[in-house]
Tab-separated table of C-alpha atoms and ligand atoms in Angstrom:
chain	number	residue	atom	x	y	z
A	449	MET	CA	-13.385	-14.863	2.380
A	450	GLU	CA	-17.111	-14.448	0.848
A	451	ASN	CA	-17.143	-10.828	2.125
A	452	ILE	CA	-14.441	-9.788	-0.331
A	453	LYS	CA	-16.584	-10.961	-3.353
A	454	ASN	CA	-17.873	-8.357	-5.672
A	455	LYS	CA	-16.171	-5.526	-3.431
A	456	VAL	CA	-14.530	-2.495	-5.735
A	457	VAL	CA	-10.693	-2.397	-4.232
A	458	VAL	CA	-8.402	0.397	-5.496
A	459	ILE	CA	-4.551	-0.563	-4.716
A	460	THR	CA	-1.816	1.734	-5.608
A	461	GLY	CA	1.704	0.445	-6.367
A	462	ALA	CA	0.264	-2.253	-7.528
A	463	SER	CA	2.743	-3.325	-10.203
A	464	SER	CA	5.031	-5.284	-7.985
A	465	GLY	CA	5.292	-6.981	-4.851
A	466	ILE	CA	2.816	-6.473	-1.953
A	467	GLY	CA	0.304	-4.710	-4.053
A	468	GLU	CA	0.700	-7.069	-7.004
A	469	ALA	CA	0.102	-10.162	-4.693
A	470	THR	CA	-2.787	-8.475	-2.828
A	471	ALA	CA	-4.402	-7.620	-6.432
A	472	LYS	CA	-4.021	-11.462	-7.296
A	473	LEU	CA	-5.386	-12.759	-3.932
A	474	ILE	CA	-8.389	-10.874	-3.551
A	475	ALA	CA	-9.414	-11.124	-7.522
A	476	GLN	CA	-9.224	-15.057	-6.615
A	477	ASN	CA	-11.593	-14.142	-4.045
A	478	GLY	CA	-14.055	-12.360	-6.329
A	479	ALA	CA	-13.002	-8.627	-5.645
A	480	LYS	CA	-13.296	-6.239	-8.706
A	481	VAL	CA	-9.538	-4.774	-8.459
A	482	VAL	CA	-8.572	-1.478	-9.649
A	483	LEU	CA	-4.669	-1.577	-10.003
A	484	ALA	CA	-2.471	1.584	-10.050
A	485	ALA	CA	1.209	2.535	-10.401
A	486	ARG	CA	3.413	3.828	-13.259
A	487	ARG	CA	4.462	1.095	-14.991
A	488	GLU	CA	1.751	0.413	-17.092
A	489	ASP	CA	3.064	-2.515	-18.671
A	490	ARG	CA	3.718	-4.405	-15.440
A	491	LEU	CA	0.045	-3.440	-14.604
A	492	GLN	CA	-1.284	-4.870	-17.777
A	493	ALA	CA	0.524	-7.850	-17.567
A	494	ILE	CA	-1.022	-8.308	-13.948
A	495	VAL	CA	-4.367	-7.531	-15.014
A	496	ASP	CA	-3.875	-10.103	-17.850
A	497	ASP	CA	-2.947	-12.796	-15.244
A	498	ILE	CA	-6.311	-11.921	-13.259
A	499	ILE	CA	-8.483	-11.919	-16.153
A	500	ARG	CA	-7.092	-15.251	-17.476
A	501	ASP	CA	-7.660	-16.751	-14.005
A	502	GLY	CA	-11.473	-15.402	-14.051
A	503	GLY	CA	-11.132	-12.796	-12.117
A	504	GLU	CA	-11.946	-8.928	-12.810
A	505	ALA	CA	-9.628	-6.072	-12.910
A	506	VAL	CA	-8.456	-2.815	-14.550
A	507	SER	CA	-5.384	-0.926	-14.742
A	508	VAL	CA	-4.628	3.103	-14.558
A	509	LYS	CA	-1.194	4.610	-14.946
A	510	ALA	CA	-1.149	7.032	-11.692
A	511	ASP	CA	1.691	8.544	-9.765
A	512	VAL	CA	0.563	8.992	-6.051
A	513	VAL	CA	2.903	12.175	-5.755
A	514	SER	CA	-0.051	13.956	-7.880
A	515	ALA	CA	-3.070	14.640	-6.426
A	516	GLU	CA	-4.648	14.973	-9.788
A	517	ASP	CA	-3.571	11.264	-10.650
A	518	MET	CA	-5.222	10.153	-7.415
A	519	LEU	CA	-8.629	12.004	-8.346
A	520	LYS	CA	-8.388	10.515	-11.676
A	521	LEU	CA	-7.954	7.260	-10.535
A	522	ALA	CA	-10.860	7.417	-8.116
A	523	GLN	CA	-13.114	8.413	-11.035
A	524	THR	CA	-11.763	5.661	-13.086
A	525	ALA	CA	-12.926	3.216	-10.599
A	526	LEU	CA	-16.382	4.816	-10.212
A	527	GLN	CA	-17.046	4.941	-13.935
A	528	LYS	CA	-15.912	1.364	-14.296
A	529	TYR	CA	-17.681	-0.360	-11.237
A	530	GLY	CA	-19.644	2.367	-9.934
A	531	ARG	CA	-18.451	2.691	-6.422
A	532	ILE	CA	-15.336	2.146	-4.234
A	533	ASP	CA	-15.484	-0.091	-1.369
A	534	VAL	CA	-11.775	-0.301	-0.340
A	535	TRP	CA	-8.849	1.873	-0.992
A	536	VAL	CA	-5.642	0.426	-0.464
A	537	ASN	CA	-2.487	3.163	0.082
A	538	ASN	CA	0.123	0.465	-0.910
A	539	ALA	CA	2.844	2.684	-3.105
A	540	GLY	CA	5.975	3.239	-1.070
A	541	ILE	CA	9.883	3.753	-1.413
A	542	MET	CA	12.522	3.057	0.875
A	543	PRO	CA	16.093	4.596	-0.040
A	544	ASN	CA	17.400	4.473	3.416
A	545	SER	CA	20.774	5.916	4.436
A	546	ARG	CA	22.343	7.912	7.337
A	547	LEU	CA	21.299	11.290	7.703
A	548	ASN	CA	24.852	12.674	7.711
A	549	GLU	CA	24.856	11.483	3.572
A	550	LEU	CA	22.761	14.361	3.105
A	551	ARG	CA	20.805	12.272	0.247
A	552	VAL	CA	18.051	15.474	0.610
A	553	ASP	CA	16.356	14.309	-2.631
A	554	GLU	CA	15.812	10.942	-1.402
A	555	TRP	CA	14.244	12.416	1.847
A	556	ASP	CA	11.942	14.491	-0.270
A	557	ARG	CA	11.012	11.873	-2.427
A	558	MET	CA	10.091	9.890	0.650
A	559	ILE	CA	8.147	12.460	2.136
A	560	ASP	CA	6.352	12.823	-1.140
A	561	VAL	CA	5.392	9.233	-1.955
A	562	ASN	CA	5.208	7.696	1.330
A	563	VAL	CA	3.386	10.439	3.136
A	564	LYS	CA	1.587	12.950	0.459
A	565	GLY	CA	0.546	10.009	-1.422
A	566	VAL	CA	-1.331	8.343	1.324
A	567	LEU	CA	-3.091	11.860	1.692
A	568	TYR	CA	-3.695	12.162	-1.758
A	569	GLY	CA	-5.339	8.698	-1.742
A	570	ILE	CA	-7.457	9.472	0.949
A	571	ALA	CA	-8.230	12.826	-0.513
A	572	ALA	CA	-9.479	11.295	-3.532
A	573	ALA	CA	-11.373	8.257	-1.420
A	574	LEU	CA	-13.123	9.874	1.192
A	575	PRO	CA	-15.639	12.163	-0.408
A	576	ILE	CA	-17.066	8.956	-2.150
A	577	MET	CA	-16.884	6.975	0.780
A	578	CYS	CA	-18.550	9.469	2.461
A	579	GLU	CA	-21.275	10.019	0.128
A	580	GLN	CA	-21.679	6.102	0.265
A	581	GLN	CA	-21.764	6.053	4.067
A	582	SER	CA	-19.385	3.049	3.795
A	583	GLY	CA	-15.809	2.006	3.020
A	584	HIS	CA	-12.617	0.928	3.997
A	585	VAL	CA	-9.320	2.513	3.614
A	586	ILE	CA	-6.214	0.322	4.326
A	587	ASN	CA	-2.824	2.149	4.636
A	588	LEU	CA	0.558	0.360	4.481
A	589	SER	CA	3.173	1.402	7.378
A	590	SER	CA	6.040	-0.867	8.678
A	591	THR	CA	7.394	-2.267	11.720
A	592	ALA	CA	9.826	0.958	10.824
A	593	GLY	CA	6.806	2.779	11.865
A	594	TYR	CA	7.194	1.667	15.317
A	595	GLU	CA	10.863	1.733	15.648
A	596	VAL	CA	13.863	3.531	14.216
A	597	ALA	CA	17.384	1.853	13.392
A	598	PRO	CA	20.407	3.810	11.776
A	599	THR	CA	19.583	4.718	8.253
A	600	SER	CA	15.768	4.466	8.747
A	601	ALA	CA	15.525	7.792	10.144
A	602	VAL	CA	13.511	9.394	6.928
A	603	TYR	CA	11.591	5.947	5.794
A	604	SER	CA	10.620	5.619	9.770
A	605	ALA	CA	9.649	9.121	9.958
A	606	THR	CA	7.040	8.473	6.981
A	607	LYS	CA	6.010	5.295	8.226
A	608	PHE	CA	5.117	6.881	11.887
A	609	ALA	CA	3.208	9.499	9.832
A	610	VAL	CA	1.245	6.893	7.976
A	611	ARG	CA	0.139	5.319	11.520
A	612	ALA	CA	-0.854	8.698	12.795
A	613	ILE	CA	-2.890	9.557	9.561
A	614	THR	CA	-4.542	6.195	9.927
A	615	GLU	CA	-5.376	6.568	13.628
A	616	GLY	CA	-6.926	9.975	13.039
A	617	LEU	CA	-8.882	8.967	10.200
A	618	ARG	CA	-10.269	6.115	12.145
A	619	LEU	CA	-11.324	8.216	14.899
A	620	GLU	CA	-13.111	10.812	12.531
A	621	GLU	CA	-14.756	8.340	10.527
A	622	SER	CA	-15.364	5.172	11.602
A	623	ALA	CA	-18.178	6.066	14.046
A	624	ALA	CA	-19.398	9.199	11.803
A	625	SER	CA	-19.625	7.648	8.447
A	626	GLY	CA	-18.851	3.879	9.102
A	627	ILE	CA	-15.751	4.153	7.153
A	628	ARG	CA	-13.001	1.607	8.416
A	629	SER	CA	-9.431	2.378	8.399
A	630	THR	CA	-6.562	-0.178	8.998
A	631	LEU	CA	-2.755	-0.099	9.269
A	632	ILE	CA	-0.733	-3.194	7.934
A	633	ALA	CA	2.700	-3.362	9.336
A	634	PRO	CA	5.123	-5.648	7.380
A	635	GLY	CA	8.717	-6.559	8.605
A	636	LEU	CA	11.162	-7.665	5.806
A	637	THR	CA	9.193	-8.941	2.607
A	638	ARG	CA	10.692	-10.012	-0.499
A	639	THR	CA	9.894	-7.544	-2.989
A	640	GLU	CA	11.638	-4.697	-5.217
A	641	LEU	CA	11.670	-2.606	-2.194
A	642	LEU	CA	15.531	-2.678	-1.466
A	643	ASP	CA	16.452	-2.220	-5.265
A	644	GLY	CA	15.694	1.456	-4.675
A	645	ILE	CA	18.744	1.729	-2.100
A	646	THR	CA	21.352	4.020	-3.221
A	647	SER	CA	23.720	4.083	-0.421
A	648	PRO	CA	26.646	1.699	-0.607
A	649	GLU	CA	26.314	0.894	3.142
A	650	VAL	CA	22.691	0.398	3.121
A	651	GLN	CA	22.947	-1.985	0.000
A	652	MET	CA	25.307	-3.998	1.702
A	653	MET	CA	23.255	-4.430	4.626
A	654	ALA	CA	20.099	-5.358	2.744
A	655	LYS	CA	22.255	-7.719	0.849
A	656	HIS	CA	22.783	-9.576	3.856
A	657	ILE	CA	19.045	-10.121	5.104
A	658	SER	CA	17.019	-9.616	1.888
A	659	ASP	CA	16.811	-13.820	1.848
A	660	LYS	CA	15.334	-13.641	5.365
A	661	GLY	CA	12.280	-11.849	4.061
A	662	ILE	CA	8.898	-13.254	3.986
A	663	SER	CA	6.419	-13.639	0.951
A	664	PRO	CA	4.301	-10.867	-0.347
A	665	TYR	CA	1.705	-12.991	-0.154
A	666	SER	CA	1.865	-13.281	3.649
A	667	ILE	CA	1.132	-9.581	3.675
A	668	ALA	CA	-1.638	-10.104	1.274
A	669	ARG	CA	-3.219	-12.540	3.428
A	670	ALA	CA	-3.466	-10.183	6.269
A	671	ILE	CA	-4.940	-7.118	4.112
A	672	ALA	CA	-7.481	-9.823	2.818
A	673	PHE	CA	-8.322	-10.713	6.358
A	674	ALA	CA	-9.039	-7.079	7.192
A	675	ILE	CA	-11.312	-6.582	3.936
A	676	ASN	CA	-13.467	-9.721	4.474
A	677	GLU	CA	-14.371	-9.196	8.120
A	678	PRO	CA	-17.774	-8.095	8.554
A	679	ASP	CA	-18.658	-4.311	8.334
A	680	ASP	CA	-19.288	-3.879	11.877
A	681	THR	CA	-15.634	-5.266	12.510
A	682	LEU	CA	-12.570	-2.753	12.090
A	683	ILE	CA	-9.089	-4.527	11.924
A	684	SER	CA	-7.066	-1.314	13.119
A	685	GLU	CA	-3.897	-2.745	12.851
A	686	ILE	CA	-1.796	-6.124	11.979
A	687	MET	CA	1.980	-6.440	11.953
A	688	VAL	CA	3.630	-9.405	9.852
A	689	ARG	CA	6.839	-10.337	10.463
A	690	PRO	CA	9.541	-12.712	9.303
A	691	THR	CA	10.034	-15.745	11.999
A	692	ALA	CA	13.509	-15.441	11.491
A	693	LEU	CA	14.077	-11.847	12.251
B	433	NDP	P1	7.614	-2.824	-4.120
B	433	NDP	O1	9.098	-2.212	-4.506
B	433	NDP	O2	7.718	-4.136	-4.870
B	433	NDP	O3	6.321	-1.811	-4.472
B	433	NDP	C1	6.591	-0.688	-4.549
B	433	NDP	C2	5.135	-0.412	-5.322
B	433	NDP	O4	5.032	1.265	-5.319
B	433	NDP	C3	5.242	-0.550	-6.916
B	433	NDP	O5	4.159	-1.091	-7.469
B	433	NDP	C4	5.627	0.952	-7.471
B	433	NDP	O6	5.296	1.078	-8.761
B	433	NDP	C5	4.849	1.720	-6.595
B	433	NDP	N1	5.003	3.104	-6.760
B	433	NDP	C6	6.206	3.722	-6.099
B	433	NDP	N2	6.586	5.212	-6.405
B	433	NDP	C7	5.238	5.338	-6.792
B	433	NDP	C8	4.492	6.415	-7.341
B	433	NDP	N3	5.232	7.404	-6.817
B	433	NDP	N4	3.304	6.559	-7.710
B	433	NDP	C9	2.487	5.467	-7.683
B	433	NDP	N5	3.156	4.136	-7.325
B	433	NDP	C10	4.506	4.123	-6.771
B	433	NDP	O7	7.725	-3.027	-2.690
B	433	NDP	P2	6.756	-3.628	-1.617
B	433	NDP	O8	5.728	-4.149	-2.143
B	433	NDP	O9	7.518	-4.100	-0.675
B	433	NDP	O10	6.169	-2.142	-0.957
B	433	NDP	C11	4.740	-1.823	-0.717
B	433	NDP	C12	4.663	-1.106	0.554
B	433	NDP	O11	4.938	-2.068	1.513
B	433	NDP	C13	5.489	0.036	0.693
B	433	NDP	O12	4.614	1.058	1.226
B	433	NDP	C14	6.470	-0.298	1.419
B	433	NDP	O13	7.101	0.902	2.425
B	433	NDP	C15	5.645	-1.282	2.633
B	433	NDP	N6	6.688	-2.066	3.395
B	433	NDP	C16	7.421	-3.165	2.740
B	433	NDP	C17	8.269	-3.996	3.501
B	433	NDP	C18	9.233	-5.036	2.585
B	433	NDP	O14	10.169	-5.249	3.299
B	433	NDP	N7	9.086	-5.124	1.412
B	433	NDP	C19	8.220	-3.787	4.936
B	433	NDP	C20	7.521	-2.743	5.229
B	433	NDP	C21	6.640	-2.033	4.726
B	433	NDP	P3	5.498	1.897	-10.153
B	433	NDP	O15	7.319	2.205	-9.964
B	433	NDP	O16	5.095	1.220	-11.165
B	433	NDP	O17	4.870	3.029	-9.939
């Protein structure tokens, strides 16, 4: 993991689950990590853990649905470390339900966080990376970004969108400015993601499968692999699933 050393990596949604595991894993491998999310106390505890283990990290309270917060996050990373090598658009929510439940507020929220949040992250990182003529954007999709199941229509739509955005970014920027883009598509992973489900039917389904999820470190290792590859090698997509599902 020599190529991770000293890279400045911004991670959204770093206060739990995959974001937390990724921050800890890459910090162990020498990255300087900027952790962002809304829960400041959780972020601070993770930063404290990283520093106690000899790593380097700072936290920034930021909501991905605010384009302004994303710009401030990028500026904080620049002020602190002078550059941004990797931006991980990881924040996401999954309050799944059947369309006929008409949970319109949750549809809006998923589109805001999962799609606009990724776009606002790109809007904050891209000008800096273009100026550097290098950088790496890593976006979290899902196996639900390739297939739709009953109750996942809107979540899947957001994760299909993340695939399209990531592919578009790759086509536009990789040859032109050397900026790499990577899509990470996890299957069921043991995190807090299912806690946001409010539909009783989906809560019941989630209860039955939640213990089959894999560790968030399984996804973190895939992210670390993509970051560690040399600059001339672009890992465009990685899907990581539980063996048992
Ligand atoms: P968690 O719920 O554990 O983590 C989600 C993170 O997103 C939290 O840190 C949360 O922090 C943050 N977040 C949510 N809303 C916002 C917001 N508006 N602004 C900033 N941060 C926000 O779930 P996971 O670790 O599982 O999720 C990470 C990504 O992985 C998501 O994109 C998810 O869709 C994807 N994924 C997860 C799978 C799984 O089975 N777990 C499978 C496939 C994909 P805070 O609340 O502090 O802001």
